[in-house]
JSON list of C-alpha atoms in Angstrom, two decimals:
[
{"chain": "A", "resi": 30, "resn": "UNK", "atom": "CA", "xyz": [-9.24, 6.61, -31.81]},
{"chain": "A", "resi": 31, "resn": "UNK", "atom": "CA", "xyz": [-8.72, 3.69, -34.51]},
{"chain": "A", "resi": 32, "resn": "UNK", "atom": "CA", "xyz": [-9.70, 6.57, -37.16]},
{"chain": "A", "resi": 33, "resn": "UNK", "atom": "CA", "xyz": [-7.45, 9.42, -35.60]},
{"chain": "A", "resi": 34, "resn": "UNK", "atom": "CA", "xyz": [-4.93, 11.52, -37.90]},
{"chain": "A", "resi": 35, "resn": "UNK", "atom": "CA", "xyz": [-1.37, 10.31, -37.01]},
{"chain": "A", "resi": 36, "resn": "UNK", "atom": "CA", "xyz": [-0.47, 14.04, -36.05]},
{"chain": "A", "resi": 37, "resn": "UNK", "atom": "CA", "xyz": [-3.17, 13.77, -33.38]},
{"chain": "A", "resi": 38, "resn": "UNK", "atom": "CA", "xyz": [-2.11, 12.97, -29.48]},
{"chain": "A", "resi": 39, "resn": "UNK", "atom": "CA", "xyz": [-4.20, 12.29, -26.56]},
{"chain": "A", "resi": 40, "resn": "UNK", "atom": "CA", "xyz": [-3.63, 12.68, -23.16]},
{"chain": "A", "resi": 41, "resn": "UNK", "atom": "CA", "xyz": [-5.23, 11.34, -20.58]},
{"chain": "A", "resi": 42, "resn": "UNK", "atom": "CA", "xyz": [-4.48, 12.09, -16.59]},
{"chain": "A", "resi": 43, "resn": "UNK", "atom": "CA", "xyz": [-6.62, 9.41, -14.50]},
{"chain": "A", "resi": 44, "resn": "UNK", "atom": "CA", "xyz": [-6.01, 7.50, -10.71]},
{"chain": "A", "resi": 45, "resn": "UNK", "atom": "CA", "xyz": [-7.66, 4.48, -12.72]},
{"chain": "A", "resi": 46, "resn": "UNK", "atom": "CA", "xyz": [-7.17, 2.70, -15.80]},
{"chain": "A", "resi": 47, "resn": "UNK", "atom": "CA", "xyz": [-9.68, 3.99, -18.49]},
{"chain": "A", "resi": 48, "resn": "UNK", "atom": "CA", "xyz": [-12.13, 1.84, -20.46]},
{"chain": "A", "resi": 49, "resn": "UNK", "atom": "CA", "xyz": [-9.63, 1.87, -23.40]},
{"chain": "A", "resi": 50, "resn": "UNK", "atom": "CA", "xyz": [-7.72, -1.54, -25.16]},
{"chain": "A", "resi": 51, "resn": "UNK", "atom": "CA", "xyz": [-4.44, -0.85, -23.53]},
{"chain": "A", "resi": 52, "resn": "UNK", "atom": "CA", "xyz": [-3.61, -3.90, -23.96]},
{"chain": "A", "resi": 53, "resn": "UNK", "atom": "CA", "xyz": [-3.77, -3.59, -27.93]},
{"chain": "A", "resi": 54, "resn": "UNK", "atom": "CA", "xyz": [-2.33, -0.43, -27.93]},
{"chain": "A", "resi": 55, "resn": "UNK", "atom": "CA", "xyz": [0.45, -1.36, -26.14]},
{"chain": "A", "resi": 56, "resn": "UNK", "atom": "CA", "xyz": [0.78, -4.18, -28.54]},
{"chain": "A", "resi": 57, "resn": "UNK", "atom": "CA", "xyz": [0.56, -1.66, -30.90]},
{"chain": "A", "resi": 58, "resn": "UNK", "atom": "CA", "xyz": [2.83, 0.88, -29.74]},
{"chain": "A", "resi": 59, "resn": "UNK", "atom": "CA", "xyz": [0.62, 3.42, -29.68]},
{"chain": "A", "resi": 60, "resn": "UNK", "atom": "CA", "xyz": [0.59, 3.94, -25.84]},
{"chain": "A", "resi": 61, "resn": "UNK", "atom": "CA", "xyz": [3.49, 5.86, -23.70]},
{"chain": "A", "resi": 62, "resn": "UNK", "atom": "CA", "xyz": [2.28, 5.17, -20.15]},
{"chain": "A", "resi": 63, "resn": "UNK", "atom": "CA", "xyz": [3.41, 6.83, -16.79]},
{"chain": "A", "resi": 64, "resn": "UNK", "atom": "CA", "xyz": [2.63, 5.08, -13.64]},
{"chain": "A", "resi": 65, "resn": "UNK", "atom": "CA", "xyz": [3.32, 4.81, -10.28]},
{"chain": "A", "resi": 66, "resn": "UNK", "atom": "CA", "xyz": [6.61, 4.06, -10.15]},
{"chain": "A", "resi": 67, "resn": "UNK", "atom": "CA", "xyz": [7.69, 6.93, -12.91]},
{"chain": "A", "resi": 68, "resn": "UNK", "atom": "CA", "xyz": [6.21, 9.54, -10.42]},
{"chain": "A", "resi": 69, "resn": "UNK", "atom": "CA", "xyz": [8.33, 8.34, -7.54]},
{"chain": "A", "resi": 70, "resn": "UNK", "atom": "CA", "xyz": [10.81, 10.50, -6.50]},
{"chain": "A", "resi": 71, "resn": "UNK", "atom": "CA", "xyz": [14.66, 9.60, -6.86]},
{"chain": "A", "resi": 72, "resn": "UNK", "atom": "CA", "xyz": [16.92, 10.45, -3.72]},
{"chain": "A", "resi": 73, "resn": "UNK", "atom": "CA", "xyz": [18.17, 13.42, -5.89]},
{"chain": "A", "resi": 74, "resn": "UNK", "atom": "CA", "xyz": [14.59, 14.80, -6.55]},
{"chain": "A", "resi": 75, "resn": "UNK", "atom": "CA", "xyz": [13.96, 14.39, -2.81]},
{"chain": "A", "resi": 76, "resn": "UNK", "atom": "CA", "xyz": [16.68, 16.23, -2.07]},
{"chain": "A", "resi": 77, "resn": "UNK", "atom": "CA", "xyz": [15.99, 19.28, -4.24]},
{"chain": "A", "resi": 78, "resn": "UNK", "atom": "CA", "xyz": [12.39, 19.18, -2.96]},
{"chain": "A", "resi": 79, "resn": "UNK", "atom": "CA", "xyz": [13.38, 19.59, 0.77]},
{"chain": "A", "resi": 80, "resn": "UNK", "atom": "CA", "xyz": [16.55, 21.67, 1.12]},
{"chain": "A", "resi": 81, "resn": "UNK", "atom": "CA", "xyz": [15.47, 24.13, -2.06]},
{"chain": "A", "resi": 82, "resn": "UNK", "atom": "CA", "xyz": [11.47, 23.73, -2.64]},
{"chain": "A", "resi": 83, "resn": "UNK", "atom": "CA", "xyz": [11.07, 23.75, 1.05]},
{"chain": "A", "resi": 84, "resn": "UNK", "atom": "CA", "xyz": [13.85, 25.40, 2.60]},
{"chain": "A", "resi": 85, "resn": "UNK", "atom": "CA", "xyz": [14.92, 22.18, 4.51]},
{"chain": "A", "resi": 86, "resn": "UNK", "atom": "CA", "xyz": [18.85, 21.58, 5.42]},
{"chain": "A", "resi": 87, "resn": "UNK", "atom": "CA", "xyz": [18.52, 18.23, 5.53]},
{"chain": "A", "resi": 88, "resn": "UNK", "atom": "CA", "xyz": [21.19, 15.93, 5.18]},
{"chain": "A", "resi": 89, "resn": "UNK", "atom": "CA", "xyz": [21.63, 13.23, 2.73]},
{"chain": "A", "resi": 90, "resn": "UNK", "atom": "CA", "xyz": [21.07, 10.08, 5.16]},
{"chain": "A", "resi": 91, "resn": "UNK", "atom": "CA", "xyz": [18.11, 12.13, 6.50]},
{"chain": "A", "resi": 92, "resn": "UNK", "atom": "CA", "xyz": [16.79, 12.61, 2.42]},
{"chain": "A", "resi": 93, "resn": "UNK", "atom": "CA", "xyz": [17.55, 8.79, 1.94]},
{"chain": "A", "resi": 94, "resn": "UNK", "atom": "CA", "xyz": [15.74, 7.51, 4.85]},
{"chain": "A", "resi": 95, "resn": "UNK", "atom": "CA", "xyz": [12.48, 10.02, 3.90]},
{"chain": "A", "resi": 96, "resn": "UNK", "atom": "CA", "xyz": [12.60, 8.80, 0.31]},
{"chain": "A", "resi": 97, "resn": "UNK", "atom": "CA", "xyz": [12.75, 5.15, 1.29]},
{"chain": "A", "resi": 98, "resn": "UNK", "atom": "CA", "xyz": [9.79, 5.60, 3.88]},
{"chain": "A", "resi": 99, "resn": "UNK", "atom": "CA", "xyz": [7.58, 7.34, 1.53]},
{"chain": "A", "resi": 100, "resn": "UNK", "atom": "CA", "xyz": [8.87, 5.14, -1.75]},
{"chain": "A", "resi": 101, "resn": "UNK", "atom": "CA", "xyz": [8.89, 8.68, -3.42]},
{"chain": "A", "resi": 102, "resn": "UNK", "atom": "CA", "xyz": [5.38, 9.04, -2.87]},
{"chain": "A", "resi": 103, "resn": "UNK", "atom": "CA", "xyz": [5.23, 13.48, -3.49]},
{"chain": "A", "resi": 104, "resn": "UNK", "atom": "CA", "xyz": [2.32, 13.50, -1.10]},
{"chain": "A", "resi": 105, "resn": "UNK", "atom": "CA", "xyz": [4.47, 11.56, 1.70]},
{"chain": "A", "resi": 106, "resn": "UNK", "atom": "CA", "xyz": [7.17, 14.08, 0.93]},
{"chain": "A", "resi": 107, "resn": "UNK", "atom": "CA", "xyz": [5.10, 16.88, 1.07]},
{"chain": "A", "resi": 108, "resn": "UNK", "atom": "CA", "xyz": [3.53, 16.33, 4.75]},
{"chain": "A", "resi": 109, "resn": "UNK", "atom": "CA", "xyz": [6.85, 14.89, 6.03]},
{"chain": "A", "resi": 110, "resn": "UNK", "atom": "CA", "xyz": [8.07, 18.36, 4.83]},
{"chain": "A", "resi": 111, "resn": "UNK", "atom": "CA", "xyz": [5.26, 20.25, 6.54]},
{"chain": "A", "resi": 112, "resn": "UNK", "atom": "CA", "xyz": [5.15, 18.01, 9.48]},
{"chain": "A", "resi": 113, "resn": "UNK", "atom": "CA", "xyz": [9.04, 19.26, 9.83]},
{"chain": "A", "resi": 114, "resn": "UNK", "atom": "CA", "xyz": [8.34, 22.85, 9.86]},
{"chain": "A", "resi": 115, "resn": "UNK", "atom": "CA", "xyz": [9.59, 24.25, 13.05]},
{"chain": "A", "resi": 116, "resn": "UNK", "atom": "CA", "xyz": [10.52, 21.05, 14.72]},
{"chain": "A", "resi": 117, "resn": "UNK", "atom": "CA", "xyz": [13.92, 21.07, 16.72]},
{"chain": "A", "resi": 118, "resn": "UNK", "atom": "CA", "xyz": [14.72, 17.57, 16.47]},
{"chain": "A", "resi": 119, "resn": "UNK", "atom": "CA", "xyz": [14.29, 16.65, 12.74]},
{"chain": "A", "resi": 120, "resn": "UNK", "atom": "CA", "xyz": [16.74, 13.82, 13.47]},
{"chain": "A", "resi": 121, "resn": "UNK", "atom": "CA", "xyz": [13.52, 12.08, 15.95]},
{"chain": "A", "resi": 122, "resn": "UNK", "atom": "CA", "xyz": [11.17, 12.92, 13.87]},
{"chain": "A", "resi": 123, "resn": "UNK", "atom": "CA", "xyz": [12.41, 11.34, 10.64]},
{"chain": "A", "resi": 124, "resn": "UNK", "atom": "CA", "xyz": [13.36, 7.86, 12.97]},
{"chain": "A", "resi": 125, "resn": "UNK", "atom": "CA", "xyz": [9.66, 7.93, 14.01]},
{"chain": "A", "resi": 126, "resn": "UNK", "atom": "CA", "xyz": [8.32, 9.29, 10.94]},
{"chain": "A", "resi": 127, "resn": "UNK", "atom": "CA", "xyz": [5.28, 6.58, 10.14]},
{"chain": "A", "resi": 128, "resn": "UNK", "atom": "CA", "xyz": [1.71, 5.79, 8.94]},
{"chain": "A", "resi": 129, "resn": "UNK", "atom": "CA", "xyz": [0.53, 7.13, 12.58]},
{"chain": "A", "resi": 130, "resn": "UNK", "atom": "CA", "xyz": [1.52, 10.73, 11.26]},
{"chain": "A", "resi": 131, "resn": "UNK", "atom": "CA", "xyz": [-1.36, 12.63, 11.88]},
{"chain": "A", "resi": 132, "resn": "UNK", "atom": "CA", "xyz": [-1.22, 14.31, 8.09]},
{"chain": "A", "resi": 133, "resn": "UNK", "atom": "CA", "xyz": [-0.70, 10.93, 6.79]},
{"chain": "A", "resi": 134, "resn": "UNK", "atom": "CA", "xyz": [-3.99, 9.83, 8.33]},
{"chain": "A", "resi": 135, "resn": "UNK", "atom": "CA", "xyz": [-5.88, 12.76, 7.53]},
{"chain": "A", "resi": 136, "resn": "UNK", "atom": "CA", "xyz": [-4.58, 12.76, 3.96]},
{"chain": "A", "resi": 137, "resn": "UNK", "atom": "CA", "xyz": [-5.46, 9.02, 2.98]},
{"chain": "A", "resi": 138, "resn": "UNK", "atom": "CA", "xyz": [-8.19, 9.14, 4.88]},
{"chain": "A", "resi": 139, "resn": "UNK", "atom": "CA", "xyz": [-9.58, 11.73, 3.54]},
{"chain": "A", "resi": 140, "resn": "UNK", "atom": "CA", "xyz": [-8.51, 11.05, -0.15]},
{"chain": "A", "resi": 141, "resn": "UNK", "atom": "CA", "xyz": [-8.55, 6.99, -0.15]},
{"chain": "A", "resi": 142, "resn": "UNK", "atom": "CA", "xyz": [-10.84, 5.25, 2.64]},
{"chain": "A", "resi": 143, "resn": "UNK", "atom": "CA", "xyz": [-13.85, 7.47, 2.58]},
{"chain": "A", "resi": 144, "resn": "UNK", "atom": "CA", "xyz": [-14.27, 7.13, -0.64]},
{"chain": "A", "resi": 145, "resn": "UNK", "atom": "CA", "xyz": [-14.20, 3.65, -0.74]},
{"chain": "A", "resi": 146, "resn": "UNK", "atom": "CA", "xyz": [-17.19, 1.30, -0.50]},
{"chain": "A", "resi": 147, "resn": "UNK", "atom": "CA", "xyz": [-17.98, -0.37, 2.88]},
{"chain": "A", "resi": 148, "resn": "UNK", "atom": "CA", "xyz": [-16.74, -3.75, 2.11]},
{"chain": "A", "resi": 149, "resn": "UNK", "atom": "CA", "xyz": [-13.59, -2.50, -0.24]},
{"chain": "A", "resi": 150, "resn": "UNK", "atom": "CA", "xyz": [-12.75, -0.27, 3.32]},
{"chain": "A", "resi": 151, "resn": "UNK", "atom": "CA", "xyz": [-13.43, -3.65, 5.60]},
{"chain": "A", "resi": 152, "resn": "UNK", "atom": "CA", "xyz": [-11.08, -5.79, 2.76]},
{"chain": "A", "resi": 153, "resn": "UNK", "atom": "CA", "xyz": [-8.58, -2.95, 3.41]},
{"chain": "A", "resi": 154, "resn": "UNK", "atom": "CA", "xyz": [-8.81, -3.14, 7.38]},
{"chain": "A", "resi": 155, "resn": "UNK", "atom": "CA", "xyz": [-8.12, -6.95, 7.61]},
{"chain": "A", "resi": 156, "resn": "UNK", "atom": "CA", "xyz": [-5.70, -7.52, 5.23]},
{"chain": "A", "resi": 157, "resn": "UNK", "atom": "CA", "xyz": [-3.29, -4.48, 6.58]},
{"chain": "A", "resi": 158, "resn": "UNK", "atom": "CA", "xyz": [-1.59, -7.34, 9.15]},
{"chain": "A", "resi": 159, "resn": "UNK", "atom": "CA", "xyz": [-0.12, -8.74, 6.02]},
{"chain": "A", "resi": 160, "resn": "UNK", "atom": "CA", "xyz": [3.58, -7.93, 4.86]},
{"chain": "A", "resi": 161, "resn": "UNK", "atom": "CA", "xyz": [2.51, -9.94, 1.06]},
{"chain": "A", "resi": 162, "resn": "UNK", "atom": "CA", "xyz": [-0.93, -10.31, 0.09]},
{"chain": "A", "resi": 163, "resn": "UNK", "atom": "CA", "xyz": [-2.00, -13.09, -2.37]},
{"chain": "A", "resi": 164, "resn": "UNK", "atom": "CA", "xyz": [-6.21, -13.59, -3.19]},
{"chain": "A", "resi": 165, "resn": "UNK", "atom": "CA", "xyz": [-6.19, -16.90, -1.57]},
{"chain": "A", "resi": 166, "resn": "UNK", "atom": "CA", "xyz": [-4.19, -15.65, 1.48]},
{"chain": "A", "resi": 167, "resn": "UNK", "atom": "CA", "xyz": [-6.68, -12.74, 1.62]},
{"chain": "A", "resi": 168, "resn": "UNK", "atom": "CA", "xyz": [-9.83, -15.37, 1.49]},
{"chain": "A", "resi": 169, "resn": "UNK", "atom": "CA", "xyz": [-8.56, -16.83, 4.05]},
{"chain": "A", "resi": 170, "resn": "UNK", "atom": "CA", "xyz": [-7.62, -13.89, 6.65]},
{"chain": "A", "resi": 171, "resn": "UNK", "atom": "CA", "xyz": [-11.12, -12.13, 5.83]},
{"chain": "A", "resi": 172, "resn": "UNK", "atom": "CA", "xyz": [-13.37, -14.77, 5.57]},
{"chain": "A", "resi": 173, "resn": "UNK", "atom": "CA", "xyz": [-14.37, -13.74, 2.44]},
{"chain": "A", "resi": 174, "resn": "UNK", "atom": "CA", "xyz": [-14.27, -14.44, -1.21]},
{"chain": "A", "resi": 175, "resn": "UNK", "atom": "CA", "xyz": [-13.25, -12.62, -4.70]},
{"chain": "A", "resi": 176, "resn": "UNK", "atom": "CA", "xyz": [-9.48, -11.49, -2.94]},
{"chain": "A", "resi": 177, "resn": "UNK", "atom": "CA", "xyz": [-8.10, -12.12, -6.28]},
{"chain": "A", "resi": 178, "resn": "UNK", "atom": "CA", "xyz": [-10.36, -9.69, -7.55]},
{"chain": "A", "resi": 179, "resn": "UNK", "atom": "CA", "xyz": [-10.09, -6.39, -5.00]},
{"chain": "A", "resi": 180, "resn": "UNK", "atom": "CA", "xyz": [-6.38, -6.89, -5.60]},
{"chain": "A", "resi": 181, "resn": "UNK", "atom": "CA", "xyz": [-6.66, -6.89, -9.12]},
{"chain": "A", "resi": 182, "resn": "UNK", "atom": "CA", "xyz": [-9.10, -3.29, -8.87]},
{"chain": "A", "resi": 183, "resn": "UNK", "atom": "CA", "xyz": [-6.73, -1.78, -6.50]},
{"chain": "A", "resi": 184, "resn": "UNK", "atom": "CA", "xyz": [-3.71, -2.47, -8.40]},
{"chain": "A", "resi": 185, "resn": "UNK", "atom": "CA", "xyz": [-5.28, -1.18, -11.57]},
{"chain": "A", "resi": 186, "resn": "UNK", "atom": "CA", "xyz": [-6.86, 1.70, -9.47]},
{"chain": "A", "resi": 187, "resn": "UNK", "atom": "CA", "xyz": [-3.32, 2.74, -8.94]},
{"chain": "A", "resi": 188, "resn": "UNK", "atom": "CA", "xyz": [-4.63, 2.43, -5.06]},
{"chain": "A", "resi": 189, "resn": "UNK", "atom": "CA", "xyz": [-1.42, 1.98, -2.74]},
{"chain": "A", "resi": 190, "resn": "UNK", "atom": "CA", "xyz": [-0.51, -1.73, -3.74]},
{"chain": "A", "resi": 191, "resn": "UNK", "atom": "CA", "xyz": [2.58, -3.05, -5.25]},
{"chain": "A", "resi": 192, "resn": "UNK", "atom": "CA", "xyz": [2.87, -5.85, -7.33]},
{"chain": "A", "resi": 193, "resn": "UNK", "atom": "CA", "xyz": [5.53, -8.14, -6.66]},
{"chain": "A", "resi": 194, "resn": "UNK", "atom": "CA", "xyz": [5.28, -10.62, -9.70]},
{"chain": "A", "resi": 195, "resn": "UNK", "atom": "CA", "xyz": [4.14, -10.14, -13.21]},
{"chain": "A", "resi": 196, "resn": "UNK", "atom": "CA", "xyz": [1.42, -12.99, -12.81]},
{"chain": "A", "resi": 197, "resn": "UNK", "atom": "CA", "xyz": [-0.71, -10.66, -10.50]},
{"chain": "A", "resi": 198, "resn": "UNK", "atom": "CA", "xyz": [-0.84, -13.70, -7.73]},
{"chain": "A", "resi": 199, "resn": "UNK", "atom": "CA", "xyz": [1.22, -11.78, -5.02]},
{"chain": "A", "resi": 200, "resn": "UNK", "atom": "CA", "xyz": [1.65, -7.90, -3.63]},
{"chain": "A", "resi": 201, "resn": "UNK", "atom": "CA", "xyz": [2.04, -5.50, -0.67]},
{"chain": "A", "resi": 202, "resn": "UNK", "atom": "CA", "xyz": [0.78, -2.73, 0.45]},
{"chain": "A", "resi": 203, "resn": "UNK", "atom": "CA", "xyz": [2.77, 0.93, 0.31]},
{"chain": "A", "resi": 204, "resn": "UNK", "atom": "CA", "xyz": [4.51, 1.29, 3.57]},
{"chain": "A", "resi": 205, "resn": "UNK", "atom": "CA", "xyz": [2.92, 3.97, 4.77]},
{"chain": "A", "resi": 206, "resn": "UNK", "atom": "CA", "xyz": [-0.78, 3.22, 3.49]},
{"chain": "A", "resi": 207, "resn": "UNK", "atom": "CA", "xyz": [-0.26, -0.28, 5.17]},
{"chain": "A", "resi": 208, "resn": "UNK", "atom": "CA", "xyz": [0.40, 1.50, 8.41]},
{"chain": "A", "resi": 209, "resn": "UNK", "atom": "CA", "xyz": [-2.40, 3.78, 7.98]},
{"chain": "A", "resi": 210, "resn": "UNK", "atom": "CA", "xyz": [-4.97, 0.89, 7.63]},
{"chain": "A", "resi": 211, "resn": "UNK", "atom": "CA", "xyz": [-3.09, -0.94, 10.68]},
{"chain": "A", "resi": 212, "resn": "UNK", "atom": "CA", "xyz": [-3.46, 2.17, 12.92]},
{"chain": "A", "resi": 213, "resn": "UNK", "atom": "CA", "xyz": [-7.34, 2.27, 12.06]},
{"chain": "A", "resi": 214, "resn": "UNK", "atom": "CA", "xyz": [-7.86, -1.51, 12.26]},
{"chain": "A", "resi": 215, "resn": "UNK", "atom": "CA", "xyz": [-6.21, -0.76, 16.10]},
{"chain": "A", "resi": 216, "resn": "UNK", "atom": "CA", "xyz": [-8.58, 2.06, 16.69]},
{"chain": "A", "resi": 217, "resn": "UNK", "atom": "CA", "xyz": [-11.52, 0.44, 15.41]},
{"chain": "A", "resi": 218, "resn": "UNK", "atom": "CA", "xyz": [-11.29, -3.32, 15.88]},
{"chain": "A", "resi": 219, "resn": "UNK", "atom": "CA", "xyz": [-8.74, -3.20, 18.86]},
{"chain": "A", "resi": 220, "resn": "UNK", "atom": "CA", "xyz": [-9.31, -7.01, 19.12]},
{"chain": "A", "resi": 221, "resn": "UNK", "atom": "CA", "xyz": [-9.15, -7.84, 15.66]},
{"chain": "A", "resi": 222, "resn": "UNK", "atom": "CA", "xyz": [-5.96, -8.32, 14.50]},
{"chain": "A", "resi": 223, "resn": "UNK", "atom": "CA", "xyz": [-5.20, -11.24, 16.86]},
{"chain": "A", "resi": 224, "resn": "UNK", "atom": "CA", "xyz": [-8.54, -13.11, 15.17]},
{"chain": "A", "resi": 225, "resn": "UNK", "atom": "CA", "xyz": [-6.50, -12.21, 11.83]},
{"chain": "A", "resi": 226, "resn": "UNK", "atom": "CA", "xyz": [-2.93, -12.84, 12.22]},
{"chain": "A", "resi": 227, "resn": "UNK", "atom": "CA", "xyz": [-4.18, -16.64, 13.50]},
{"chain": "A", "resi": 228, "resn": "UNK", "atom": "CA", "xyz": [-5.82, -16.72, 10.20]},
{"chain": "A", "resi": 229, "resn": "UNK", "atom": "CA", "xyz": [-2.83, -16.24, 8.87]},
{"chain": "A", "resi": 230, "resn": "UNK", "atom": "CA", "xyz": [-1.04, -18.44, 10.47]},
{"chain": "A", "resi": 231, "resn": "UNK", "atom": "CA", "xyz": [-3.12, -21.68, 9.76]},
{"chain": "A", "resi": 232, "resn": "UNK", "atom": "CA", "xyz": [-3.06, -20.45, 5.66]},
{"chain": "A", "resi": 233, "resn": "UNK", "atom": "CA", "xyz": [0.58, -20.46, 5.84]},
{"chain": "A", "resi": 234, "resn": "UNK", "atom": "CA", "xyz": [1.01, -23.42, 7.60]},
{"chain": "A", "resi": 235, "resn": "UNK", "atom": "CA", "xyz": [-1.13, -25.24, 5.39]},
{"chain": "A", "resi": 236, "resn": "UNK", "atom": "CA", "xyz": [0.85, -23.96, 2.46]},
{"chain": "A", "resi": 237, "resn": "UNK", "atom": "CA", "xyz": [4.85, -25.26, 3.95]},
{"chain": "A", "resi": 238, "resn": "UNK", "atom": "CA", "xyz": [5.89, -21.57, 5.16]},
{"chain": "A", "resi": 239, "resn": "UNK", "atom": "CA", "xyz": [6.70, -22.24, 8.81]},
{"chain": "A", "resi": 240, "resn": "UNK", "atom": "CA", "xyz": [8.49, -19.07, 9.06]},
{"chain": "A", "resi": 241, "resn": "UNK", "atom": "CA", "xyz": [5.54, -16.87, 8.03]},
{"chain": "A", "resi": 242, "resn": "UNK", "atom": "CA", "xyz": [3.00, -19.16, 10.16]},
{"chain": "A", "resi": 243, "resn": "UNK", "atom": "CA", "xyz": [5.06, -18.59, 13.66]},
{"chain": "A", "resi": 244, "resn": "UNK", "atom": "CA", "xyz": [5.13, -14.94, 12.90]},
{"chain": "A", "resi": 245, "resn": "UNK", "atom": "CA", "xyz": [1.65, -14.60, 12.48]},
{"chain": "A", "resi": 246, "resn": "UNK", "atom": "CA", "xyz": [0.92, -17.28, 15.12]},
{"chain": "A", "resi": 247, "resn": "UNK", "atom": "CA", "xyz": [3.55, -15.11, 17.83]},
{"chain": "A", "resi": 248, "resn": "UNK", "atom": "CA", "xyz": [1.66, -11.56, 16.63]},
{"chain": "A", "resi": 249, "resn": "UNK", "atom": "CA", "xyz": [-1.90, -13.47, 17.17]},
{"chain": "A", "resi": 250, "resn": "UNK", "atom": "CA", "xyz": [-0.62, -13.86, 20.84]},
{"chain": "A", "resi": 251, "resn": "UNK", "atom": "CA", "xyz": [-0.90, -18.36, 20.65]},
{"chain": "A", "resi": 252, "resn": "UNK", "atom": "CA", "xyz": [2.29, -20.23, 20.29]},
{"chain": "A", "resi": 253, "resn": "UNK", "atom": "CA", "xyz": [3.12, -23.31, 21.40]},
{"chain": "A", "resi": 254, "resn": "UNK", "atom": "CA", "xyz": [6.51, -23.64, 23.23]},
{"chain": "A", "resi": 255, "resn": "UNK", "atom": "CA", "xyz": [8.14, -25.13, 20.73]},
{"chain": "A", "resi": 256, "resn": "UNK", "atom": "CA", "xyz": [7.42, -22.66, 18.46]},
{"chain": "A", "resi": 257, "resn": "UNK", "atom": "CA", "xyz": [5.14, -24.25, 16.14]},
{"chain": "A", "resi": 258, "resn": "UNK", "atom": "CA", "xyz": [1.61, -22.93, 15.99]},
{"chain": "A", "resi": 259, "resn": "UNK", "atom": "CA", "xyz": [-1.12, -24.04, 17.86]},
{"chain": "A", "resi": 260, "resn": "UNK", "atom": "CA", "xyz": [-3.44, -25.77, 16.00]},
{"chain": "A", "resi": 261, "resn": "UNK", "atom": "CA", "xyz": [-6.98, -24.98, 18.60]},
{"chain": "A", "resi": 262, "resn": "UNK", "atom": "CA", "xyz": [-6.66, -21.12, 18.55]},
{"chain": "A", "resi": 263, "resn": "UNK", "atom": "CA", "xyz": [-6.03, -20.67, 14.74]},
{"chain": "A", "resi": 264, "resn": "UNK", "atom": "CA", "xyz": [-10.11, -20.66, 14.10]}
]
């Protein structure tokens, strides 16, 4: 590439970041980049996808309320759209419309968890009862190490997770891929998620977010009356 004629052009389609310098090509300006979040769908898109690709009549609070579910995501569009077909009450559907979908389970399961590695899926499972994710926060909800690290290969995997600084320290999960992983830790680990959401709690109590800790503390099922969590059930 460093020897390449300057009529010359290369495209390259990939989930993952290739082994190439961005970086210095960026630098350079000799990289035009579409991610995530150019592929998203805009309200208007999702509107000429359902009513005219799909032969929807949807209206435009129903369109906004899709769109804002699925962040754009075309796949989310596309089995919310096929979920819809010959449904009476599209109105109840789109209210309830969420990562227990059966299509959105199938789908990411199918195209995202099996083909993950055992402890990458078991990272995935544990930290779904988390609105923000941080590697430290992750540590301390899983038990396990190198949290700054899965975050870092999912977000450059282009895997579901959405930065929410420029530092890399802090991100979420897509909605519906967060509810996916919920709904299997459920099925799975039915007992789990109390274990983790104490976890949780203690982290963020350690760190001076009392609001966060009670939450987690109230969805582990141990608060004290006051409303501070309880110190003895946060192991």
């Amino acid at each position: 590439m460093s020897y390449s004629p300057p009529q010359m052009h290369l495209i390259i389609a990939t989930r993952e970041d290739p082994q190439l310098p961005l970086s210095r090509l960026r630098v350079r300006g000799d990289l035009t980049e579409l991610r995530a979040a150019d592929l998203r769908f805009s309200a208007a898109e999702a509107a000429a996808f359902f009513n005219e690709a799909m032969g929807l009549a949807l209206s435009a609070n129903e369109i906004t309320a899709l769109e804002s579910r699925t962040e754009g995501w075309i796949a989310g569009l596309q089995l919310a759209a096929l979920s819809m077909r010959g449904r009476e009450d599209i109105p109840a559907f789109i209210r309830a419309f969420a990562g227990d979908n059966r299509y959105i389970i199938d789908y990411l399961v199918e195209e995202v968890l099996r083909h993950q590695p055992e402890s990458m899926r078991r990272f995935l499972l544990q930290t779904s009862i988390l609105e923000r994710l941080s590697g430290p926060l992750c540590d301390a909800v899983t038990g396990e190490g190198e949290g700054s690290a899965r975050l870092e290969a999912l977000e450059k995997g282009n895997f579901f997770v959405v930065p929410l600084d420029d530092r890399r320290e802090w991100y979420r999960y897509h909605q519906l891929f967060g509810e996916v992983l919920a709904v299997h830790l459920k099925a799975d680990q039915p007992d789990r998620a109390a274990v983790l959401h104490r976890r949780a709690s203690l982290w963020y109590e350690q760190h001076g977010s009392a609001a966060d800790a009670i939450r987690h503390a109230l969805a582990g099922g141990r608060c004290r009356a006051s409303g501070r969590p309880d110190r003895t059930c946060l192991a």
